[in-house]
PDB file of C-alpha atoms and ligand atoms in Angstrom:
ATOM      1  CA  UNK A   1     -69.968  26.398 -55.638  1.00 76.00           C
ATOM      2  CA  UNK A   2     -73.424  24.628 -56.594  1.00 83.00           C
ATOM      3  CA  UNK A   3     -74.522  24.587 -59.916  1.00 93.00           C
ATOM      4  CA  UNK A   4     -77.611  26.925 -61.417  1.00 95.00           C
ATOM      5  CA  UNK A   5     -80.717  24.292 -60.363  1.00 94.00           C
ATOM      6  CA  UNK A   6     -79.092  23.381 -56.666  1.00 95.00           C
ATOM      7  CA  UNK A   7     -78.188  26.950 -56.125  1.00 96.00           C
ATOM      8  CA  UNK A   8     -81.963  27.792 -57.461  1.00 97.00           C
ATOM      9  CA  UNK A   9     -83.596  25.495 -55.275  1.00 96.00           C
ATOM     10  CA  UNK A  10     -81.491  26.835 -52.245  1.00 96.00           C
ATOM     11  CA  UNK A  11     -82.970  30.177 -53.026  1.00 97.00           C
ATOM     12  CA  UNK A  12     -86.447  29.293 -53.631  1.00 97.00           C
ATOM     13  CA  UNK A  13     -86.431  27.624 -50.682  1.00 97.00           C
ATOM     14  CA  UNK A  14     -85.549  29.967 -48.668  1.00 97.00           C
ATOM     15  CA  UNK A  15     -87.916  32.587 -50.379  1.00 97.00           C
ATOM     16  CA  UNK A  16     -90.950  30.027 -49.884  1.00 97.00           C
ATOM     17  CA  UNK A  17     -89.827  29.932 -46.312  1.00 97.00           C
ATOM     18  CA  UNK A  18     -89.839  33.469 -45.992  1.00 97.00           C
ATOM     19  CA  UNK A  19     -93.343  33.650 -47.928  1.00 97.00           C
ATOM     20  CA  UNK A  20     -94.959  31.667 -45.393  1.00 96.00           C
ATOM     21  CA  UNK A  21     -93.816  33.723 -42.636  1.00 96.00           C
ATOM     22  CA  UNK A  22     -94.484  36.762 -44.007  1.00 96.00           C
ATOM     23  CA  UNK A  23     -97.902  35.925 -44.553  1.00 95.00           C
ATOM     24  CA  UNK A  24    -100.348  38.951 -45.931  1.00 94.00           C
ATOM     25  CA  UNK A  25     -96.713  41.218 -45.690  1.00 96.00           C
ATOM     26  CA  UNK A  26     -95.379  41.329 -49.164  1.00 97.00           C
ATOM     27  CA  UNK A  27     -92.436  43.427 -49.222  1.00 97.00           C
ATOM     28  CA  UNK A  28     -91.769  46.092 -52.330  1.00 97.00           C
ATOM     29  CA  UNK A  29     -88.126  47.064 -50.958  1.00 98.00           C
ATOM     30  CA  UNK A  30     -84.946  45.269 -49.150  1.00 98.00           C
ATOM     31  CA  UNK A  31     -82.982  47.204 -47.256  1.00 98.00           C
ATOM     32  CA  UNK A  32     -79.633  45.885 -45.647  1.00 96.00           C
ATOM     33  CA  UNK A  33     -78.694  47.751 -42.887  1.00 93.00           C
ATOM     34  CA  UNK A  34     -74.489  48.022 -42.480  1.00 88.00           C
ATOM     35  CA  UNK A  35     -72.792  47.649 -39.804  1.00 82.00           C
ATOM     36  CA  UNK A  36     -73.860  50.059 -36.587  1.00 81.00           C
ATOM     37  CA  UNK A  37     -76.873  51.188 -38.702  1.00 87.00           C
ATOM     38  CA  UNK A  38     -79.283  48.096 -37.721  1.00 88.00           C
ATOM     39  CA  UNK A  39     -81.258  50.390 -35.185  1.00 90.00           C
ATOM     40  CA  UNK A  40     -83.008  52.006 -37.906  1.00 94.00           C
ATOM     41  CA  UNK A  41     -85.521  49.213 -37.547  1.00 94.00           C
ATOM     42  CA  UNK A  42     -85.952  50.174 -33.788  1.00 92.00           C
ATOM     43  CA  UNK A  43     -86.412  53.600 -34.728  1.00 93.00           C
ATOM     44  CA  UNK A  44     -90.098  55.266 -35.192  1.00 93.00           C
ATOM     45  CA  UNK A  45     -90.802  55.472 -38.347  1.00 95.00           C
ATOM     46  CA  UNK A  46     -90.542  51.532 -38.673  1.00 97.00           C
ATOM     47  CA  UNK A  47     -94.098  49.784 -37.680  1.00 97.00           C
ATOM     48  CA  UNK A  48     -92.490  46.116 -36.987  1.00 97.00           C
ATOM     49  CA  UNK A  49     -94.946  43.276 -38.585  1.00 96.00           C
ATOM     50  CA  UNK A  50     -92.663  40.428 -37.601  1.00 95.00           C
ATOM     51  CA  UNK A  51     -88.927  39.304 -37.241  1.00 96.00           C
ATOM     52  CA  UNK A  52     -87.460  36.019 -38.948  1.00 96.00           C
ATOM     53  CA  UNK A  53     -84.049  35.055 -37.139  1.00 94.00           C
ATOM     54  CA  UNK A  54     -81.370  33.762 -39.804  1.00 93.00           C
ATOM     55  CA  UNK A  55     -80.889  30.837 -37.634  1.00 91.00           C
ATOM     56  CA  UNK A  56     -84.305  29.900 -38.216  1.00 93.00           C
ATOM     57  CA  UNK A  57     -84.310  29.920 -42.573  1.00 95.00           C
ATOM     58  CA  UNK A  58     -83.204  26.956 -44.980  1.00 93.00           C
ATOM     59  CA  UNK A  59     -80.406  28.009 -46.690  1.00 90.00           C
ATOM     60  CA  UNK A  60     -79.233  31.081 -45.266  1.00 92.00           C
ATOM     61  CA  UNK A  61     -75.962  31.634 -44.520  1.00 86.00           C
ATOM     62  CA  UNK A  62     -75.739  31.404 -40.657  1.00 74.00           C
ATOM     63  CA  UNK A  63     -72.205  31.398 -38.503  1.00 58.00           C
ATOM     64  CA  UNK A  64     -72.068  29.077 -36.231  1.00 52.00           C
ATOM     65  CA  UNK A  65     -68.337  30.166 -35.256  1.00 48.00           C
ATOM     66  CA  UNK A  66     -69.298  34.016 -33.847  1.00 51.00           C
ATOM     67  CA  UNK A  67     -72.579  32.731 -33.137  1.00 43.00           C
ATOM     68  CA  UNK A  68     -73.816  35.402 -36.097  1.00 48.00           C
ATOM     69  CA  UNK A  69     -76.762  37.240 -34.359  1.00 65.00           C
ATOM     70  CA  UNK A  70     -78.895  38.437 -37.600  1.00 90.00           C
ATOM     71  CA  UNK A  71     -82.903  38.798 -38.709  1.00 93.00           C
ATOM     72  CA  UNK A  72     -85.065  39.689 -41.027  1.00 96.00           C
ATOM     73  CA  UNK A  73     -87.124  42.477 -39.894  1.00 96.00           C
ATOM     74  CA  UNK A  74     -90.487  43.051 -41.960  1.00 97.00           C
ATOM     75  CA  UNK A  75     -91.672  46.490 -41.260  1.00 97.00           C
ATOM     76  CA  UNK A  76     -93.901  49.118 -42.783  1.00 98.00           C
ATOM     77  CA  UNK A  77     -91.886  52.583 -43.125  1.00 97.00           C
ATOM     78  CA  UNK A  78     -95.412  54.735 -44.010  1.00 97.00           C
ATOM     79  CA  UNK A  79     -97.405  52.268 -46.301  1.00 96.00           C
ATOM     80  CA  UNK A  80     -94.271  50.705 -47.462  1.00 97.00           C
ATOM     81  CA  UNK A  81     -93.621  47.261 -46.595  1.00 98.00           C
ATOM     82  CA  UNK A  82     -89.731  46.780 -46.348  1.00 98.00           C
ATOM     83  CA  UNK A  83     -87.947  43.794 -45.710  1.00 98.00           C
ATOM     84  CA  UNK A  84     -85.278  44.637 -43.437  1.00 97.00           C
ATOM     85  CA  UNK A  85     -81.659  42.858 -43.298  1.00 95.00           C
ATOM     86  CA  UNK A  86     -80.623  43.463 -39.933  1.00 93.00           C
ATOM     87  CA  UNK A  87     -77.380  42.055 -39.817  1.00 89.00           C
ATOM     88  CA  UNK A  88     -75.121  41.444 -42.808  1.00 90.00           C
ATOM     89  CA  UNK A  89     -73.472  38.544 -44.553  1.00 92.00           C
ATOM     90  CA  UNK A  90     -69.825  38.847 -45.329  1.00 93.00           C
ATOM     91  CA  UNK A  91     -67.280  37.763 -47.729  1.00 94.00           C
ATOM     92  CA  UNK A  92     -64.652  37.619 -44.802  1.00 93.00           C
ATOM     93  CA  UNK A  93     -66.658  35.281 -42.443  1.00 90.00           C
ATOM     94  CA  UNK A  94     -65.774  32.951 -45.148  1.00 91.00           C
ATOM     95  CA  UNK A  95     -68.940  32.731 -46.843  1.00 93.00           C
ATOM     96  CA  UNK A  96     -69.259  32.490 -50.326  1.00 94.00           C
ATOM     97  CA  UNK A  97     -70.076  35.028 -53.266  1.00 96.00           C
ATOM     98  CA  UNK A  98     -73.174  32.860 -53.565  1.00 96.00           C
ATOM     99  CA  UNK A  99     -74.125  32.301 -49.723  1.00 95.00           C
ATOM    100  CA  UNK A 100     -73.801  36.324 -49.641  1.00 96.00           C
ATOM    101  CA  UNK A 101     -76.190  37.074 -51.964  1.00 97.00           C
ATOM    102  CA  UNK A 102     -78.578  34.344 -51.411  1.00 97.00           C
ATOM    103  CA  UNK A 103     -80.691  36.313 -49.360  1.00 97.00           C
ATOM    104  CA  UNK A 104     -81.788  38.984 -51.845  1.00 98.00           C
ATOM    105  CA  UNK A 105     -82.093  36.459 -54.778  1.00 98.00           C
ATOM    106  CA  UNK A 106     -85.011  34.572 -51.978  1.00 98.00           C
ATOM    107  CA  UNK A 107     -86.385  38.738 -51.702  1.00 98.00           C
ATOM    108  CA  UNK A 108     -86.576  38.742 -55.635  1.00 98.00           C
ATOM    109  CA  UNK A 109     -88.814  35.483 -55.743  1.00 97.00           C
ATOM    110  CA  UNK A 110     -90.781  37.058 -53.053  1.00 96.00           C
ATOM    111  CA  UNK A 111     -91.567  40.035 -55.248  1.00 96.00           C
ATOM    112  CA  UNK A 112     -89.354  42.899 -54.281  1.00 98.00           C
ATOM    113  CA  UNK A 113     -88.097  44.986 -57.121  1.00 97.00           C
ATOM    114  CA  UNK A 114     -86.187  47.358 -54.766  1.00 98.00           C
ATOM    115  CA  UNK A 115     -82.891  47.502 -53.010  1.00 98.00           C
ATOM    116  CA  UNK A 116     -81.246  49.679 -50.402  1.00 98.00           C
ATOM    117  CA  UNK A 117     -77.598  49.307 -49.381  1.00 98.00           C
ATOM    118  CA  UNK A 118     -75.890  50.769 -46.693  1.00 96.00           C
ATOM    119  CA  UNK A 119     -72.935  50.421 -45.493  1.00 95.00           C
ATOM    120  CA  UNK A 120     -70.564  51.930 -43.385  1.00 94.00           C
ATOM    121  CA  UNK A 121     -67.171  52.898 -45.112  1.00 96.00           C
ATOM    122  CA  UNK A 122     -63.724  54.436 -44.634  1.00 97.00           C
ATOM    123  CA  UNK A 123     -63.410  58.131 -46.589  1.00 98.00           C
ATOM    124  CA  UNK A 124     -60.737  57.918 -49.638  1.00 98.00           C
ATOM    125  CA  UNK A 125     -61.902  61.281 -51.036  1.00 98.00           C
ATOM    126  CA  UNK A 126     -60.097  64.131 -48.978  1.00 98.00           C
ATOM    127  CA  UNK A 127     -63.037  66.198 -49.070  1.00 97.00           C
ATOM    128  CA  UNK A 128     -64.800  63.872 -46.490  1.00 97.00           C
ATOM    129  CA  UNK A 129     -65.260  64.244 -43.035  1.00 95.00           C
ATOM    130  CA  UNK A 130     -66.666  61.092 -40.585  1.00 94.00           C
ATOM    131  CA  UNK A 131     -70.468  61.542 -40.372  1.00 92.00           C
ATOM    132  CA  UNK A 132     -70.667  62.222 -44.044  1.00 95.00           C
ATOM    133  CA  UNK A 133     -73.137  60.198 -46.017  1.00 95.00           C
ATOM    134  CA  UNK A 134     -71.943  59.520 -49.225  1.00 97.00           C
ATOM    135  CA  UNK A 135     -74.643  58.599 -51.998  1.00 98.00           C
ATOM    136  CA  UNK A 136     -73.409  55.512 -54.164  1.00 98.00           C
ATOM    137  CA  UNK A 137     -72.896  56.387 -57.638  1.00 98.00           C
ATOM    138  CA  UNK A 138     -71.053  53.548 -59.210  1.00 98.00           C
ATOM    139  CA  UNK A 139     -68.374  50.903 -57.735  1.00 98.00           C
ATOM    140  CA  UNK A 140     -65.458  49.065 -58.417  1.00 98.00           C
ATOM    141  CA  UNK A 141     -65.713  45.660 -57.818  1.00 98.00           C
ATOM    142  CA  UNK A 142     -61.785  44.553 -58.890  1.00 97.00           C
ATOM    143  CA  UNK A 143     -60.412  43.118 -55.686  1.00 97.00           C
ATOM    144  CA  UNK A 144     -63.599  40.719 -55.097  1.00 98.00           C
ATOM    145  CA  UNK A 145     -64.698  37.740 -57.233  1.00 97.00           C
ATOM    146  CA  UNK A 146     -67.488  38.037 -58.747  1.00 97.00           C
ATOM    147  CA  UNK A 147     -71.157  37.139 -57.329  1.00 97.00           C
ATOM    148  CA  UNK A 148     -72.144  35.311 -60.850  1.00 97.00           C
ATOM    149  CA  UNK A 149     -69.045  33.165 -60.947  1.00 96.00           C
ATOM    150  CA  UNK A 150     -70.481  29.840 -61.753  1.00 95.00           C
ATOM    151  CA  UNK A 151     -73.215  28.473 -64.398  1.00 96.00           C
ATOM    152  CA  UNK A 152     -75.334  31.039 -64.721  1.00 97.00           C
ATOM    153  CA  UNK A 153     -79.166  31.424 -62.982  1.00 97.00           C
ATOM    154  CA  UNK A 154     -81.061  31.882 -66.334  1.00 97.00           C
ATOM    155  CA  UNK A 155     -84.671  32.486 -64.705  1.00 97.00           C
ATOM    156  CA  UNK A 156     -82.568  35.576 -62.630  1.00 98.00           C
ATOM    157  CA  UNK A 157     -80.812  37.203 -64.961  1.00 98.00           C
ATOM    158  CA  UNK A 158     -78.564  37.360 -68.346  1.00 98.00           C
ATOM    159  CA  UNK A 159     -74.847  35.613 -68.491  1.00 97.00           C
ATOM    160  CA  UNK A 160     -72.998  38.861 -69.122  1.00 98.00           C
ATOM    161  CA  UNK A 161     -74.956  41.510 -67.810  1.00 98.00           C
ATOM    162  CA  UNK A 162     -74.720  45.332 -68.415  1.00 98.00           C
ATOM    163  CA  UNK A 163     -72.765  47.091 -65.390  1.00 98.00           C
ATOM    164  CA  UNK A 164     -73.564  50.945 -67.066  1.00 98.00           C
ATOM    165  CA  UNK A 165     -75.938  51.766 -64.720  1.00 98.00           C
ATOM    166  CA  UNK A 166     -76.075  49.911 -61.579  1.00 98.00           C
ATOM    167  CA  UNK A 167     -77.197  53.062 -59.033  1.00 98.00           C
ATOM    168  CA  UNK A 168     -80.424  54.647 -59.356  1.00 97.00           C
ATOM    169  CA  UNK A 169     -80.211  58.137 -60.844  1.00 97.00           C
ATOM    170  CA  UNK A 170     -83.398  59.465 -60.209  1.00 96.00           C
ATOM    171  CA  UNK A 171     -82.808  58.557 -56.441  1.00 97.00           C
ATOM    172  CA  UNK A 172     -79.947  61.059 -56.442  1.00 97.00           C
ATOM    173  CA  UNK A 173     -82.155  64.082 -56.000  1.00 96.00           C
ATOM    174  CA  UNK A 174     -84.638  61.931 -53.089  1.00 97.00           C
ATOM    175  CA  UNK A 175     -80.803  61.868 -51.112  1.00 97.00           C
ATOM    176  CA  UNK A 176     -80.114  65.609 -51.706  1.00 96.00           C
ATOM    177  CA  UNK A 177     -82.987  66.650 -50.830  1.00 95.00           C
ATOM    178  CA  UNK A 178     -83.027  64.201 -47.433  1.00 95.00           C
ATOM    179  CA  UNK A 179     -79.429  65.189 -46.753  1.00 95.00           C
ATOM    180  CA  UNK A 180     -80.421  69.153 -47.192  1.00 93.00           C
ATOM    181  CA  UNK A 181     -82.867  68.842 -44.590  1.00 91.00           C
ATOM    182  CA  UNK A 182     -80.643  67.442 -41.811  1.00 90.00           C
ATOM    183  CA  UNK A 183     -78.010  70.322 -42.581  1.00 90.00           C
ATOM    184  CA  UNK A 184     -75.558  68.513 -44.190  1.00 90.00           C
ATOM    185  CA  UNK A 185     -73.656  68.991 -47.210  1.00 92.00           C
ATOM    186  CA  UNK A 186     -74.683  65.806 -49.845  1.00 93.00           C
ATOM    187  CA  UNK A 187     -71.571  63.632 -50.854  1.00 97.00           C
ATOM    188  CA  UNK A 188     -71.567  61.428 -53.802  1.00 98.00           C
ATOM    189  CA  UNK A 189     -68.954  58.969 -55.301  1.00 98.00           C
ATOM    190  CA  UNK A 190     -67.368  55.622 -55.804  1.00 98.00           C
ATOM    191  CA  UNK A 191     -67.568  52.691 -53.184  1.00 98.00           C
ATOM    192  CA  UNK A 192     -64.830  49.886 -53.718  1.00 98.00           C
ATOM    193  CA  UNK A 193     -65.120  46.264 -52.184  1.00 98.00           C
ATOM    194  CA  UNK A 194     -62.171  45.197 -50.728  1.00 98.00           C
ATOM    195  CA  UNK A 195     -62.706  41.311 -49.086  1.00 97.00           C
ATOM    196  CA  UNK A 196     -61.601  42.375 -45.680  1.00 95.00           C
ATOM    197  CA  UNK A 197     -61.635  41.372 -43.133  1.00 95.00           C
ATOM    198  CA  UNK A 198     -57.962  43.604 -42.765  1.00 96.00           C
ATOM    199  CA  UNK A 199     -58.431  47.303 -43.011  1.00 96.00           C
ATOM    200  CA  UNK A 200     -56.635  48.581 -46.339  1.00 98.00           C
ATOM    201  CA  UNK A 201     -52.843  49.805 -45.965  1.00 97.00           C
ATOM    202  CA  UNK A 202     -51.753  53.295 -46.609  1.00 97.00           C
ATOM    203  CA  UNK A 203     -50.323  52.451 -50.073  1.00 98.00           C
ATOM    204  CA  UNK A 204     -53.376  50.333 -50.823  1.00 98.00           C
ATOM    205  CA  UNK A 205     -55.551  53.346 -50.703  1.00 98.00           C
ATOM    206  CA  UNK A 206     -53.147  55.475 -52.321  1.00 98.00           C
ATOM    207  CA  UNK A 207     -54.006  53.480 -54.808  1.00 98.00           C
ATOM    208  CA  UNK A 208     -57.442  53.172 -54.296  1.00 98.00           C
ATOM    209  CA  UNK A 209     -57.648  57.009 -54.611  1.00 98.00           C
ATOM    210  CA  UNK A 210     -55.887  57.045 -58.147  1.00 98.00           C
ATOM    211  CA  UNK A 211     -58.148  54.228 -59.701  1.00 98.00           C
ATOM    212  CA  UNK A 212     -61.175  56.535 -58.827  1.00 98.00           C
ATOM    213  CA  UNK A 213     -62.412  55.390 -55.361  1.00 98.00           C
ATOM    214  CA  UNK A 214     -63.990  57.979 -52.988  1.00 98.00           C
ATOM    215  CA  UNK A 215     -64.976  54.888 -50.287  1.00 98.00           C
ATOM    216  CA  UNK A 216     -63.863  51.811 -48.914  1.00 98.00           C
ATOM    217  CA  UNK A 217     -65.994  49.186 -47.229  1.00 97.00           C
ATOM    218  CA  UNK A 218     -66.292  45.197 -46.968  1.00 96.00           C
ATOM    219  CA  UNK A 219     -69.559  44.853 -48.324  1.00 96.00           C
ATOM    220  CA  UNK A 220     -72.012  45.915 -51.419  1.00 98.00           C
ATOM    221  CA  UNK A 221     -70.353  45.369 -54.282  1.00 98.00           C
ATOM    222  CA  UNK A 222     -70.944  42.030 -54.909  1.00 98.00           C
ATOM    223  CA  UNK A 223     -74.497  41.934 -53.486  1.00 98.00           C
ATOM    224  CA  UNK A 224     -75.372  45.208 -55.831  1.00 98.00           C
ATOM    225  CA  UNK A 225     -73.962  43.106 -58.691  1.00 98.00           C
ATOM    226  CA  UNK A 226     -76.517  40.013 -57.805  1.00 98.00           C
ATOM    227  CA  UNK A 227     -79.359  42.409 -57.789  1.00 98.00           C
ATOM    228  CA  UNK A 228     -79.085  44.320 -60.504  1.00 98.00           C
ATOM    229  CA  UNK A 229     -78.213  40.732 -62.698  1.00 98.00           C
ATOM    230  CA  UNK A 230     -81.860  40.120 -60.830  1.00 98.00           C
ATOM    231  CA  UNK A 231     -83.015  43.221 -62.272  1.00 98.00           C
ATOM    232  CA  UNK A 232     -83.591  45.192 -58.992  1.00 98.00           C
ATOM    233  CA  UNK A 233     -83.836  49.012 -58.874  1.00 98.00           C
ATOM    234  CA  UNK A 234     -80.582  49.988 -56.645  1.00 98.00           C
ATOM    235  CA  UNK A 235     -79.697  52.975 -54.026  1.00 98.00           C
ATOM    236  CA  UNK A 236     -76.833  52.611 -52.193  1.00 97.00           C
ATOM    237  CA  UNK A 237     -75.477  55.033 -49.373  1.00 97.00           C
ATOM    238  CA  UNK A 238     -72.318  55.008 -47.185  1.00 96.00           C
ATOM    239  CA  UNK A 239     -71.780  56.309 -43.807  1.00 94.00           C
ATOM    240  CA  UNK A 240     -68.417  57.364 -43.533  1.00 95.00           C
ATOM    241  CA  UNK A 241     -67.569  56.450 -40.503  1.00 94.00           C
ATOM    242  CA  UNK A 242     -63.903  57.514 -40.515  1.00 95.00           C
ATOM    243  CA  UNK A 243     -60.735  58.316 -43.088  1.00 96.00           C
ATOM    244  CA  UNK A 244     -59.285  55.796 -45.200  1.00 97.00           C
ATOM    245  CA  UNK A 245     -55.341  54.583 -43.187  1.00 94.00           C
ATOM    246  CA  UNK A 246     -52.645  56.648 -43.660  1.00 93.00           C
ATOM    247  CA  UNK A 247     -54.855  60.125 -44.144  1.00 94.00           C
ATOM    248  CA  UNK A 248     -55.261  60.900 -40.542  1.00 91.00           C
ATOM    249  CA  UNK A 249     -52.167  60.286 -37.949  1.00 86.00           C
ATOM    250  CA  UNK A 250     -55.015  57.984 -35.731  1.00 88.00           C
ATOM    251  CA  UNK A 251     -54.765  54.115 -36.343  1.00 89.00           C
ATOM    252  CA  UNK A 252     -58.431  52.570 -37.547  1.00 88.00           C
ATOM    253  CA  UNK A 253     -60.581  50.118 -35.089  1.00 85.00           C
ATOM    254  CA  UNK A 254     -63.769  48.691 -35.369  1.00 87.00           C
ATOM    255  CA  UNK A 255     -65.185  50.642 -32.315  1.00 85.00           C
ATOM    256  CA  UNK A 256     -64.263  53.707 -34.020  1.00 82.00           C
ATOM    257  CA  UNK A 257     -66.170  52.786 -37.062  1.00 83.00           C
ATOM    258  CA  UNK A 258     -69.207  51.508 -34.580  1.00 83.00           C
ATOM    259  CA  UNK A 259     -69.096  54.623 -32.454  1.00 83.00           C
ATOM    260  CA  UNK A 260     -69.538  57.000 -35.646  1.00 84.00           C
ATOM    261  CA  UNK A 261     -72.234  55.126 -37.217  1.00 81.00           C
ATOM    262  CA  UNK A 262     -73.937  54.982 -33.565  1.00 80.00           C
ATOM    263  CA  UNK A 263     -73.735  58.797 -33.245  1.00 82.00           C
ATOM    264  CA  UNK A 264     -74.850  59.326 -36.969  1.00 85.00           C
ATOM    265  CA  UNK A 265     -77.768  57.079 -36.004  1.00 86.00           C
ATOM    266  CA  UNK A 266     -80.039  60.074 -36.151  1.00 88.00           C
ATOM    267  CA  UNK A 267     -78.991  61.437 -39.568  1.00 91.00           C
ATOM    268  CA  UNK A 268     -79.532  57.834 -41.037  1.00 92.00           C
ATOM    269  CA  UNK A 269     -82.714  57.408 -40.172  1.00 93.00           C
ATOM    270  CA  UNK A 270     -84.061  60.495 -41.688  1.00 94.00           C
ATOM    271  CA  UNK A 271     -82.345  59.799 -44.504  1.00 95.00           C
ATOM    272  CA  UNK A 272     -83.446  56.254 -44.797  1.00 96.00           C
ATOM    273  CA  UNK A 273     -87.150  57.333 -44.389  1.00 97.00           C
ATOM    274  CA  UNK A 274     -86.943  59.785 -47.021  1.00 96.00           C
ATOM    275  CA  UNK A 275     -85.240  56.899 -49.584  1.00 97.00           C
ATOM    276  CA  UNK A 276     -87.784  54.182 -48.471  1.00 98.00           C
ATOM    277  CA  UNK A 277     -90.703  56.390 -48.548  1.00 97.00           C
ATOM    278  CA  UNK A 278     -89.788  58.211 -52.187  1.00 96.00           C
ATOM    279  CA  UNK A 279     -88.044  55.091 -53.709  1.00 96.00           C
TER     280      UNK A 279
HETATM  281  N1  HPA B   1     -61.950  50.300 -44.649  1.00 78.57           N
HETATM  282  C1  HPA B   1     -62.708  49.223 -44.945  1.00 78.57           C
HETATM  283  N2  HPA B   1     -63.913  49.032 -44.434  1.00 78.57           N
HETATM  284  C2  HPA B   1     -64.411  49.970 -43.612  1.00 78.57           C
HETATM  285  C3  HPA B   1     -63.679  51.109 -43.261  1.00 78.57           C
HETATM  286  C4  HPA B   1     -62.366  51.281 -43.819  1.00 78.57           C
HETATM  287  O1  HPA B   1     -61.658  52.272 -43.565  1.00 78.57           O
HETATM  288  N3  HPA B   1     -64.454  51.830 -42.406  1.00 78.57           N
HETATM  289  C5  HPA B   1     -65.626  51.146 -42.268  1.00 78.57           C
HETATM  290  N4  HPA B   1     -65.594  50.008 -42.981  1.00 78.57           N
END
């Protein structure tokens, strides 16, 4: 864990880095894009300025195990300039709280005040279906260490900040109105962080369902707890991309939870568009 100025300097490093490439590009809004929803930036309402491979930034948290192919896409969605994540970093790779969230301190220093999440995410709440999108209300972050653990980054944020609000409200009615349109019924709830990489067990979300939880995903959590410390406006969705274990007889695999997101590609990206273009 590196202490407030090292872990600073890491950061502004890689925003200056960033800065440089971006050129006359500033981005207002990140967006990370979860896992099977990275085509968005391939889709047409994305105008691609430039692309920034991980492997390629100071500082940024890069696998060299898996070989961890991941960019920065800068693109305009309308007049918006977003800075794309295509490609996530995770807890489980064995990256730290601070490695993880690196990247969207570096998009704070560049001047965005915006975040997106997505993420794709197993269904605790009966009531959903795979394909669902499920609008991010609030979140437990209980099973993950926290993303501020360690001294405190002063010039980012406060030592014990306020977790009251962390979701956009107003961006609520942008999502209803976006999930309307494509015919589908709008979910809403609460995403918990588990540190994967295992799925959960039957009992565990048992559980997970009496604390409150309506999702379950890998991700988020501690990178929505970063930004808003940062003071960045936050909308997070899920694609549910299949129940929670033990709710269906099926066992869960990662191609399952790919081949969902891939065939709710088209949903996504009308959604995202709507979210980018009214955030
Ligand atoms: N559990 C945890 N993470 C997930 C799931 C799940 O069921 N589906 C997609 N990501």
């Amino acid at each position: 864990m590196n202490n407030a100025i090292q872990e600073y300097s890491l950061i502004k490093e890689m925003a200056d880095y960033l800065k440089e490439k971006a050129g006359d590009f500033v981005p207002s809004v990140l967006a990370i894009l979860g896992s099977g929803l990275g085509n968005y930036v391939k889709s047409e309402s994305v105008r691609i300025a430039e692309e920034i491979a991980y492997s390629e930034i100071p500082g940024m948290p890069v696998s060299t195990v898996h070989g961890h192919a991941g960019k920065f896409v800068l693109g305009y969605v309308g007049e918006i300039p977003v800075l794309f994540m295509q490609g996530r970093i995770h807890l489980y790779e064995g990256y730290s709280e601070q490695e993880v969230v690196r990247p969207i301190r570096a998009a704070k220093l560049m001047g965005v005040n915006k975040l997106i999440l997505t993420n794709a995410a197993g269904g605790v709440n009966l009531s959903f279906k795979p394909g669902d999108f499920m609008f991010i209300t609030d979140h437990i972050s209980s099973f993950v260490s926290s993303s501020l653990r360690g001294e405190n980054i002063d010039r980012l944020g406060t030592r014990f900040p306020d977790m009251t609000e962390v979701y956009s409200v107003r961006m609520k009615e942008v999502y209803d109105k976006a999930v309307s349109q494509i015919g589908a019924e709008p979910k809403m709830g609460v995403y918990l962080q588990t540190p994967g990489p295992q799925y959960e067990t039957p009992a565990e979300i048992r559980m997970m369902r009496n604390l409150g939880a309506d999702a379950v995903g890998m991700s988020t959590v501690i990178e929505a707890i970063a930004a808003h410390h940062a003071g960045l406006e936050i909308c997070g969705v899920s694609c549910i991309t299949n129940m929670a274990a033990g709710i269906l007889k099926q066992k869960l695999s990662h191609n399952e939870v790919r081949e969902i997101a891939d065939k709710s590609e088209k949903n996504f990206s009308r959604i995202m568009t709507e979210l980018i273009l009214n955030f």
